[in-house]
Every structure is written in C-alpha cells, then in structure tokens.
mmCIF file of C-alpha atoms in Angstrom:
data_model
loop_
_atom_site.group_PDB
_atom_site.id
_atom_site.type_symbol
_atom_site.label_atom_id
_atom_site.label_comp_id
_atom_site.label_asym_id
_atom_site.label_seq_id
_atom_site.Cartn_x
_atom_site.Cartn_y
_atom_site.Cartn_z
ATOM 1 C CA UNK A 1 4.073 -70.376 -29.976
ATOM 2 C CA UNK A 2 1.014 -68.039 -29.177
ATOM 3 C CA UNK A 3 2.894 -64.560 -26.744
ATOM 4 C CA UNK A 4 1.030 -64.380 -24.135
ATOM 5 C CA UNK A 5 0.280 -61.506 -20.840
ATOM 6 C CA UNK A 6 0.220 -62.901 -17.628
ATOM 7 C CA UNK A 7 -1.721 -62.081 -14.763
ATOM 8 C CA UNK A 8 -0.187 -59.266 -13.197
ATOM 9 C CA UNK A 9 0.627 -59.420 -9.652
ATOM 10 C CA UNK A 10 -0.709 -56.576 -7.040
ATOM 11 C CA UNK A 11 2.409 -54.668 -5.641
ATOM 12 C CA UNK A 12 2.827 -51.051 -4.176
ATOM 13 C CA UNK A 13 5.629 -48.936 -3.385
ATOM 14 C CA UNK A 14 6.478 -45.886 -1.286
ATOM 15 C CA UNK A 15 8.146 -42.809 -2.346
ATOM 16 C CA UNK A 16 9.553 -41.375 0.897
ATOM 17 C CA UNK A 17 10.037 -37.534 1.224
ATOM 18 C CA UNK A 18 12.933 -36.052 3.232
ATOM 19 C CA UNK A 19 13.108 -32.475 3.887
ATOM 20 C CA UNK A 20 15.582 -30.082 5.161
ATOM 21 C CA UNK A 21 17.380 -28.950 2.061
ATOM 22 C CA UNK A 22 16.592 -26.852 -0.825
ATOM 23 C CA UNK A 23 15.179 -30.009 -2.807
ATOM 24 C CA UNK A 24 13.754 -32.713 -0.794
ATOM 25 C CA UNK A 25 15.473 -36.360 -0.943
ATOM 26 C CA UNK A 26 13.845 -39.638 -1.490
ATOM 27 C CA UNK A 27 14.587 -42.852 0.100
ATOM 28 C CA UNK A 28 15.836 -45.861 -2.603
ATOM 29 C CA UNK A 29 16.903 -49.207 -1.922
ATOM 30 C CA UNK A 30 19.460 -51.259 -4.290
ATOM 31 C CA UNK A 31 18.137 -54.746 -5.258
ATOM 32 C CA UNK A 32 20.375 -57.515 -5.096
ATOM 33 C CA UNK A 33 21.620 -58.280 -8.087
ATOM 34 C CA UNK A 34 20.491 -61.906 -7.650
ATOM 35 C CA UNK A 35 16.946 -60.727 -7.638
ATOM 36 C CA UNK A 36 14.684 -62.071 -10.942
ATOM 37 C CA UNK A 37 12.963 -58.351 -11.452
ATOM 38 C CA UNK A 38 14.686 -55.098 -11.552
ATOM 39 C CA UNK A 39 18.274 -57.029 -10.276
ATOM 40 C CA UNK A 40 21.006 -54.467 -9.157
ATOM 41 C CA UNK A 41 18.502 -51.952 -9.885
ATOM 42 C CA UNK A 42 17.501 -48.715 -7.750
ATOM 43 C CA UNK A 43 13.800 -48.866 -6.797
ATOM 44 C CA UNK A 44 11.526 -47.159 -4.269
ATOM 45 C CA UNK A 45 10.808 -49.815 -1.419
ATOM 46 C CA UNK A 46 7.895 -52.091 -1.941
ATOM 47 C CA UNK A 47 6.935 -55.240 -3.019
ATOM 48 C CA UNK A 48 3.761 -57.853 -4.094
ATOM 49 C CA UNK A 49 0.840 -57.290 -1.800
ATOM 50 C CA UNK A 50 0.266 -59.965 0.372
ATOM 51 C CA UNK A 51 -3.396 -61.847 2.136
ATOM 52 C CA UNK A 52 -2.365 -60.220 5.507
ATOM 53 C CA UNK A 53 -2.303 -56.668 3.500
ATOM 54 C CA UNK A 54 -5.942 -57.988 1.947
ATOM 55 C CA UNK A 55 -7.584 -59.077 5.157
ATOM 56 C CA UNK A 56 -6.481 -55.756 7.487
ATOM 57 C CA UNK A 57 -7.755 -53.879 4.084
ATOM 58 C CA UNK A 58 -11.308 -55.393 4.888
ATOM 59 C CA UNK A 59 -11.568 -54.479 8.596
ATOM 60 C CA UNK A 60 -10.497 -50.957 7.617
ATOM 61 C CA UNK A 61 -12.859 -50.279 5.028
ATOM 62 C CA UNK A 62 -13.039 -47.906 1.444
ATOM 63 C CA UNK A 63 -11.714 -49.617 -1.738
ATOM 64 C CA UNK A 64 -10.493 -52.692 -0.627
ATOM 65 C CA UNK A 65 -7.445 -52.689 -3.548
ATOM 66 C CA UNK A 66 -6.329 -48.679 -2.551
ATOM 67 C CA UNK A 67 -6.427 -49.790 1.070
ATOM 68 C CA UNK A 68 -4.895 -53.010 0.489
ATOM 69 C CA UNK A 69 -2.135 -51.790 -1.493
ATOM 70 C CA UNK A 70 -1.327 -48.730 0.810
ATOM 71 C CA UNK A 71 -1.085 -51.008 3.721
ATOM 72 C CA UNK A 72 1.249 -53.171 1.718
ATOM 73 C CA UNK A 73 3.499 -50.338 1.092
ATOM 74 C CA UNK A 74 3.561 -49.365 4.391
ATOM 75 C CA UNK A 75 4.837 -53.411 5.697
ATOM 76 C CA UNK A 76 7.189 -53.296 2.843
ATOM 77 C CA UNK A 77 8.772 -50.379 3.901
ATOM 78 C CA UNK A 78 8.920 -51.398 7.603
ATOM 79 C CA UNK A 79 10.321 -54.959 6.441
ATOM 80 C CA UNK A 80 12.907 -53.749 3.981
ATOM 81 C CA UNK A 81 14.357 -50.261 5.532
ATOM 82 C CA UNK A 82 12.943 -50.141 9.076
ATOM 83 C CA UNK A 83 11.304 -47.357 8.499
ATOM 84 C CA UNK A 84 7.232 -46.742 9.847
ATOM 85 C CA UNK A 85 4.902 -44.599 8.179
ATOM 86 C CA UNK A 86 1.263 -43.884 8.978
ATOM 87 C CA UNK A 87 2.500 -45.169 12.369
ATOM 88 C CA UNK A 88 2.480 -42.921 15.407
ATOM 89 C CA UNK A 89 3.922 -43.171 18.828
ATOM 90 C CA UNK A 90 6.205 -45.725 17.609
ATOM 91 C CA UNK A 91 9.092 -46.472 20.089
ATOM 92 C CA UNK A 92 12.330 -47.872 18.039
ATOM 93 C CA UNK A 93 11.619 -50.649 20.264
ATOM 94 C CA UNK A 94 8.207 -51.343 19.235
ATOM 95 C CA UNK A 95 9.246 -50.818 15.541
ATOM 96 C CA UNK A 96 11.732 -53.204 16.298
ATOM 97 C CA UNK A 97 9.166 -56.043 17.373
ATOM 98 C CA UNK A 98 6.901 -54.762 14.603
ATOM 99 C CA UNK A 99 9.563 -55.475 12.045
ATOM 100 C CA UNK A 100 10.421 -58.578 13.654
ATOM 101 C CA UNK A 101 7.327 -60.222 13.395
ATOM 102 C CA UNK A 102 6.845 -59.083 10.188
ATOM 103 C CA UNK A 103 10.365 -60.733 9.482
ATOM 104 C CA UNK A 104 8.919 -63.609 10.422
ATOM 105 C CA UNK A 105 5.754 -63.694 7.817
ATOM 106 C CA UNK A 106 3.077 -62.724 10.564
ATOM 107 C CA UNK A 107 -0.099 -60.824 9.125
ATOM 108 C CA UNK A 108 0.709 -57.254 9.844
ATOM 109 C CA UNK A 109 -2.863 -57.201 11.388
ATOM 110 C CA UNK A 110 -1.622 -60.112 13.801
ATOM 111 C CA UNK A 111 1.300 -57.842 14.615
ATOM 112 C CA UNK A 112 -0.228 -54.008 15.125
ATOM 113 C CA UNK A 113 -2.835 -55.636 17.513
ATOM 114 C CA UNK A 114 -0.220 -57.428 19.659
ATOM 115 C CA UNK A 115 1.639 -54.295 20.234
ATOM 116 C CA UNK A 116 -1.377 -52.165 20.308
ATOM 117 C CA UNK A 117 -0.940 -50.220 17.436
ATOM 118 C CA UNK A 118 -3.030 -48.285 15.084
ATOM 119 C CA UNK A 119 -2.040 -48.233 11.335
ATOM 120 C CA UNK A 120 -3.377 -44.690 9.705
ATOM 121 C CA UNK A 121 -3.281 -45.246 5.283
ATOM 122 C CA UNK A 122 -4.151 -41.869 4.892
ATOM 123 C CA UNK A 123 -0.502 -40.695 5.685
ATOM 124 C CA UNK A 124 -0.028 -41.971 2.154
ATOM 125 C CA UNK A 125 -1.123 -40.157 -0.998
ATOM 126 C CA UNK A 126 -1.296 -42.001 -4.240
ATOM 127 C CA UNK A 127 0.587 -40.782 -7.067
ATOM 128 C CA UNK A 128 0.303 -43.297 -10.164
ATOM 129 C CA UNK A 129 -0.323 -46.830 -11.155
ATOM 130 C CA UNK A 130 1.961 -48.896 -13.180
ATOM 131 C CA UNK A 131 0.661 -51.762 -15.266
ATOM 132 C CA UNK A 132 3.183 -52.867 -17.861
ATOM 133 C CA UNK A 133 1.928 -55.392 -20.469
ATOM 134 C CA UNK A 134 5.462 -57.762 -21.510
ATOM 135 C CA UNK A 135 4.574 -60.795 -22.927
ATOM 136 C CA UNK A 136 6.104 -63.822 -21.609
ATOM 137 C CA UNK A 137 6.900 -62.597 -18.356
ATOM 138 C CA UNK A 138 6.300 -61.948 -14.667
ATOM 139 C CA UNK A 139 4.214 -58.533 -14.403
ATOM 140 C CA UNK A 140 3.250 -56.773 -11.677
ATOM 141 C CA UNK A 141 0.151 -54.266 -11.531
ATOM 142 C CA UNK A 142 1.781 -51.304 -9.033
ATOM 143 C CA UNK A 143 0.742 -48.422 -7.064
ATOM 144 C CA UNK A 144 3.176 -45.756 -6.254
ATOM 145 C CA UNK A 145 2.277 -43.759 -3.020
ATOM 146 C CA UNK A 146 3.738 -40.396 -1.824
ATOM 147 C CA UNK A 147 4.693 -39.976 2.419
ATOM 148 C CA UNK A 148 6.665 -37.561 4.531
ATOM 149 C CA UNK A 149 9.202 -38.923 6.457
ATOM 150 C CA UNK A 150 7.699 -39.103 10.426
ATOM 151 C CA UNK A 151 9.806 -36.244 12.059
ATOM 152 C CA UNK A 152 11.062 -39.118 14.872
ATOM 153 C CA UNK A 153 11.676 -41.781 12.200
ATOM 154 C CA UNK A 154 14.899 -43.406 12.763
ATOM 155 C CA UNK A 155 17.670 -44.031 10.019
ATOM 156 C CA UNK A 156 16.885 -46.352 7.555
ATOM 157 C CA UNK A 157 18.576 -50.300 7.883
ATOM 158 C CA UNK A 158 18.548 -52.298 4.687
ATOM 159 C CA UNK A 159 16.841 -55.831 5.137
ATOM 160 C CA UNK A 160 20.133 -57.238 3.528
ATOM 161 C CA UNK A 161 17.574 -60.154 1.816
ATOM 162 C CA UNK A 162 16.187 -58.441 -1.325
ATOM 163 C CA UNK A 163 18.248 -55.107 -1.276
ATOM 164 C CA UNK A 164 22.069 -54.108 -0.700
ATOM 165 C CA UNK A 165 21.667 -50.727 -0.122
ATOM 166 C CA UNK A 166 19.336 -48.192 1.447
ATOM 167 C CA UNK A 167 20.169 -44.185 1.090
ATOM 168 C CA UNK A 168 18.966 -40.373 0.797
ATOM 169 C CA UNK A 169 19.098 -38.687 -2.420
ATOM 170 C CA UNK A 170 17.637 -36.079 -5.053
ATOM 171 C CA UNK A 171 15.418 -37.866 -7.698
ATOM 172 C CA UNK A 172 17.781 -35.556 -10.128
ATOM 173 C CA UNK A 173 20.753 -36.906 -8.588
ATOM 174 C CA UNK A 174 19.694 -40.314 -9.371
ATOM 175 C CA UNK A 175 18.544 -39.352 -12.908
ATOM 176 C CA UNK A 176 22.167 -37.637 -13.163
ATOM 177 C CA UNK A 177 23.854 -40.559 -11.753
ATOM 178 C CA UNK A 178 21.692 -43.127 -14.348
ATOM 179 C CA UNK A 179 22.861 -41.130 -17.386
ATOM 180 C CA UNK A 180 26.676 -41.510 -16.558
ATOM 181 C CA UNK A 181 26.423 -45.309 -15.921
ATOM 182 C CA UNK A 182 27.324 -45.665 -12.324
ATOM 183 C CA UNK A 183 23.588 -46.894 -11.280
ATOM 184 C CA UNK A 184 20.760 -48.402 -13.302
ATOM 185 C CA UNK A 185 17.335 -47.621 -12.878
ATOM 186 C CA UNK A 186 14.563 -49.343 -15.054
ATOM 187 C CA UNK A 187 11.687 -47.454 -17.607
ATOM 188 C CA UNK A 188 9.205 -46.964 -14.625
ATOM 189 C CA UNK A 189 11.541 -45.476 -12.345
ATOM 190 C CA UNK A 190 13.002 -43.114 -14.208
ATOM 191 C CA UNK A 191 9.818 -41.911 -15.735
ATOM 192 C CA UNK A 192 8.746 -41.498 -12.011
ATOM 193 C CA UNK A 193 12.006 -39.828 -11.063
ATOM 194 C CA UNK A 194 11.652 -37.732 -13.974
ATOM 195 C CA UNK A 195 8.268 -36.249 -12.454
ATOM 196 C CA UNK A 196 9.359 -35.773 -8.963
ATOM 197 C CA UNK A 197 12.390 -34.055 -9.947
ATOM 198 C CA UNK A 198 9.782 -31.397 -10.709
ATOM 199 C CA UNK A 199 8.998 -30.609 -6.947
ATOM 200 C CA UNK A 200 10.514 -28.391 -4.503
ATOM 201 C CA UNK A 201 9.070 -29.721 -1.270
ATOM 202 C CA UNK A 202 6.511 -32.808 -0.933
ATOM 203 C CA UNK A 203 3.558 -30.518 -0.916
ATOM 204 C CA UNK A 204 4.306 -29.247 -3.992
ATOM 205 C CA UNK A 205 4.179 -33.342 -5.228
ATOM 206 C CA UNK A 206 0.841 -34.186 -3.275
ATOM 207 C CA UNK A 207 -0.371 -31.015 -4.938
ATOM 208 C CA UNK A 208 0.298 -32.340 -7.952
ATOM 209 C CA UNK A 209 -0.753 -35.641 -7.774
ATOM 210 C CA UNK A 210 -4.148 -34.372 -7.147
ATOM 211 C CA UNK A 211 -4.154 -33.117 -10.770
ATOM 212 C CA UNK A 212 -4.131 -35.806 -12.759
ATOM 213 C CA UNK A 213 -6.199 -38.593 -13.010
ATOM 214 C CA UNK A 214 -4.625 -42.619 -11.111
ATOM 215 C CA UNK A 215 -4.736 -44.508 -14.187
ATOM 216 C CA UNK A 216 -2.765 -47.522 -14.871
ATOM 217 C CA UNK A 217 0.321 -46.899 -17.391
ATOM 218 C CA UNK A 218 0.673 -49.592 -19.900
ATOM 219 C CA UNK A 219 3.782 -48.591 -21.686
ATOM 220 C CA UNK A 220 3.374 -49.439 -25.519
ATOM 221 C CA UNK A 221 5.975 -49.758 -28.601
ATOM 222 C CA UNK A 222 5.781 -47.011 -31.294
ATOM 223 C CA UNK A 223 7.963 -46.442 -34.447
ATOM 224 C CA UNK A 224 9.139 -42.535 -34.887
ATOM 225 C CA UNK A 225 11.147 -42.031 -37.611
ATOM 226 C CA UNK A 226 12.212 -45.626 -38.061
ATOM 227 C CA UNK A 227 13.065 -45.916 -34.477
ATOM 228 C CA UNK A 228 10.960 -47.943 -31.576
ATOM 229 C CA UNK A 229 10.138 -46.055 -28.637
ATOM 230 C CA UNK A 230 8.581 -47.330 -25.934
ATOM 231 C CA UNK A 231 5.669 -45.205 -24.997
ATOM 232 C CA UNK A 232 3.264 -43.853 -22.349
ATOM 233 C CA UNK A 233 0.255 -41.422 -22.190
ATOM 234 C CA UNK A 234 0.911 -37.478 -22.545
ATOM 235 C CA UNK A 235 -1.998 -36.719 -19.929
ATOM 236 C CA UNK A 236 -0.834 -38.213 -16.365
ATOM 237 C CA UNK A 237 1.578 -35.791 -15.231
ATOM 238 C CA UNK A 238 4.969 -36.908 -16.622
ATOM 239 C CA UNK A 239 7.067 -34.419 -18.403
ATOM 240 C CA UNK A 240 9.120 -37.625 -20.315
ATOM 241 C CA UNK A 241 6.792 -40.119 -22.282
ATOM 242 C CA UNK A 242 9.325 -41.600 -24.634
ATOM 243 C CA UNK A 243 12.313 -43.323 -24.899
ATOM 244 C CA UNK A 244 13.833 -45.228 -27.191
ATOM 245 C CA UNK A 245 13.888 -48.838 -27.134
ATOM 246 C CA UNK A 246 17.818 -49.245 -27.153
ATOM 247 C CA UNK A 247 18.091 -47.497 -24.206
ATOM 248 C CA UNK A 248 15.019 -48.204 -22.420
ATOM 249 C CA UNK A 249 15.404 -50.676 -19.275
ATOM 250 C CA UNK A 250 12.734 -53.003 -18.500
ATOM 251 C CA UNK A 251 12.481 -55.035 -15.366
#
C-alpha cells in the first residue's frame, strides 16, 4: 500500500489578545473530545474555510485566499465563542442575530448585509501558516491571525457543538499547564504558544509578526542522536523547532 498526502483543507484561526494585566491573555476553546482532529484538545477558535468565506472574499478584493481565510476566522470565532472582531458598532443584539444566522449555515455575506453591517479584515494581522504533511490522513492547510479584543466585546459563550470550554489565559500558563498533564495541546499549538509567550502586549506580537516571512510550516521527521524529532524551520520566528517524537502530539 502506496502512503499517500491528501489534499489539505483551507482553515484559519484567531489568536485573540486580552489586555489589562502585565502579560496579555489569549482566548482558547476546548474541543470535544468526540471531535476526529485535535479531540479534547486546547486550540485557538477556527475552523475549515467555507464558499460563503470564498464568495464575500471576491467582492472585497486583494488575495482572494488571505481575504478568504481572514473572513473565515472572523465567522468562526463569532459561531464558536460569540465573540466579533473586525466588526464595529455591534449591538449584543445584532451579534446575537449575526451568530444566529450563522448558526444556521447562512453565507456570512447573506447575513452582514441583512443587518447592515460592514466586515473590516484588516483588524486581523497574520502571524503564520501551518501546512502539516501526515500521510494517510485528514490535513488542513491553516492560517493563524493575530486581533485585539474590541474594547465593548462581550464575554465569550462556547457553541457547546465542537468545543466544551471557552476561557482567558497566558499562552505560558497553558504551556505550564501542558507540561504537568492537566490539558493537552497538539505540536502546532504549542509551537505557537511557545512564540507568543514571548510578548508583553499584542503590539509587541504584530511587531513581530512583521519580521518574518508567512510561509507554510511543514513539520518534518529528523533523527538526532538516535532519536526522531519532529521538526520545523529555524527562520520563522519560533524560539522551539524540535521535539521529540514520543512526546510530540499530532492532531
């Protein structure tokens, strides 16, 4: 039997800042542990981008795949915590209908025009592209995005469809929490967490990102010393580009 790569699906995710303390917070969602990728596992939310993300991309112009995938971030974060970003004015009654329809598998297009609403992408700032390259199994090609938290956003509501649980908290305190067993976080995530833990305030991150080069990660197996590590490149930005297979966690 020949291994072989699928096609990866397009996905995006949003890395939400909170500040207010002396190291901004990010927002994570915990996946149901029934889910087929990443189950029980802490993630950014996000998800596959969908035709509705594709055809609003198109009347909004630039590189249709960027746009497409910032708008999809954007839904999936409105869909899964409640949250809007890029979105201004926004009554928590109008992000209530907004999520609804959205709920209900309406283009988001379909849905900012009924309620007479303007979508604004560049409240996003990209920050790295994962493409991981397993054979034999579902793969998804996805760009991570950086936003600040709208200063009249309300709290975040889980979906309670995909995810469990939505809450605040320090990329280190994650990373911290990983290490002594009580969550799990998979390869991509914690090399991401691993980076952000860097910054002091969200500036400081889209200040960074603009150093280095989007180019998609393709993690790769190498043997050091006898052992396999899985691998990624030294020159995008992460301070962590090993680990070793036994303890790496794939999706």
């Amino acid at each position: 039997m020949t291994d072989t790569i699928a096609e990866a699906i397009p996905a995006a995710t949003l890395v939400l800042f909170r500040e207010g303390g002396a190291v901004p917070e990010l927002l994570f969602v915990e996946r149901s542990k029934a889910m087929v990728f990443a189950g029980g596992a802490l993630v950014f939310p996000g998800g596959r981008i969908d035709p509705g993300d594709r055809a609003l991309a198109l009347d909004l112009g630039g590189d249709p795949d960027d746009m497409a995938a910032r708008i999809g971030a954007i839904r999936e974060t409105i869909e899964e915590v409640g949250v809007g970003v890029g979105l201004s004015d926004l009554s928590p009654e109008t992000l209530a209908k907004l999520r609804a329809g959205l709920h209900r598998g309406e283009a988001i297009g379909a849905v900012l025009h009924a309620l007479g609403l303007t979508l604004d992408p560049a409240a996003l700032t990209p920050f790295a592209r994962w493409l991981p390259a397993h054979a034999n199994m579902r793969i998804f090609d996805t760009r991570f995005y950086l936003a600040r938290l709208p200063a009249d956003a309300p709290a975040p509501v889980v979906d309670d469809t995909e995810n469990v649980r939505v809450f605040w908290a320090t990329a280190q305190s994650v990373l911290d929490d990983a290490d002594a067993g009580r969550v799990r976080i998979i390869f991509p995530t914690r090399r991401n967490l691993e980076r952000l833990a860097q910054f002091g305030s969200f500036m400081e991150a889209v200040q960074h990102a603009g150093d280095f080069e989007i180019r998609p990660v393709t993690p790769w197996i190498e043997s050091r010393d006898g052992v396999d590590h899985l691998c990624i490149p030294h020159d995008l930005g992460y301070p962590v580009t090993s680990e070793a297979m036994s303890a790496a966690q794939r999706g």
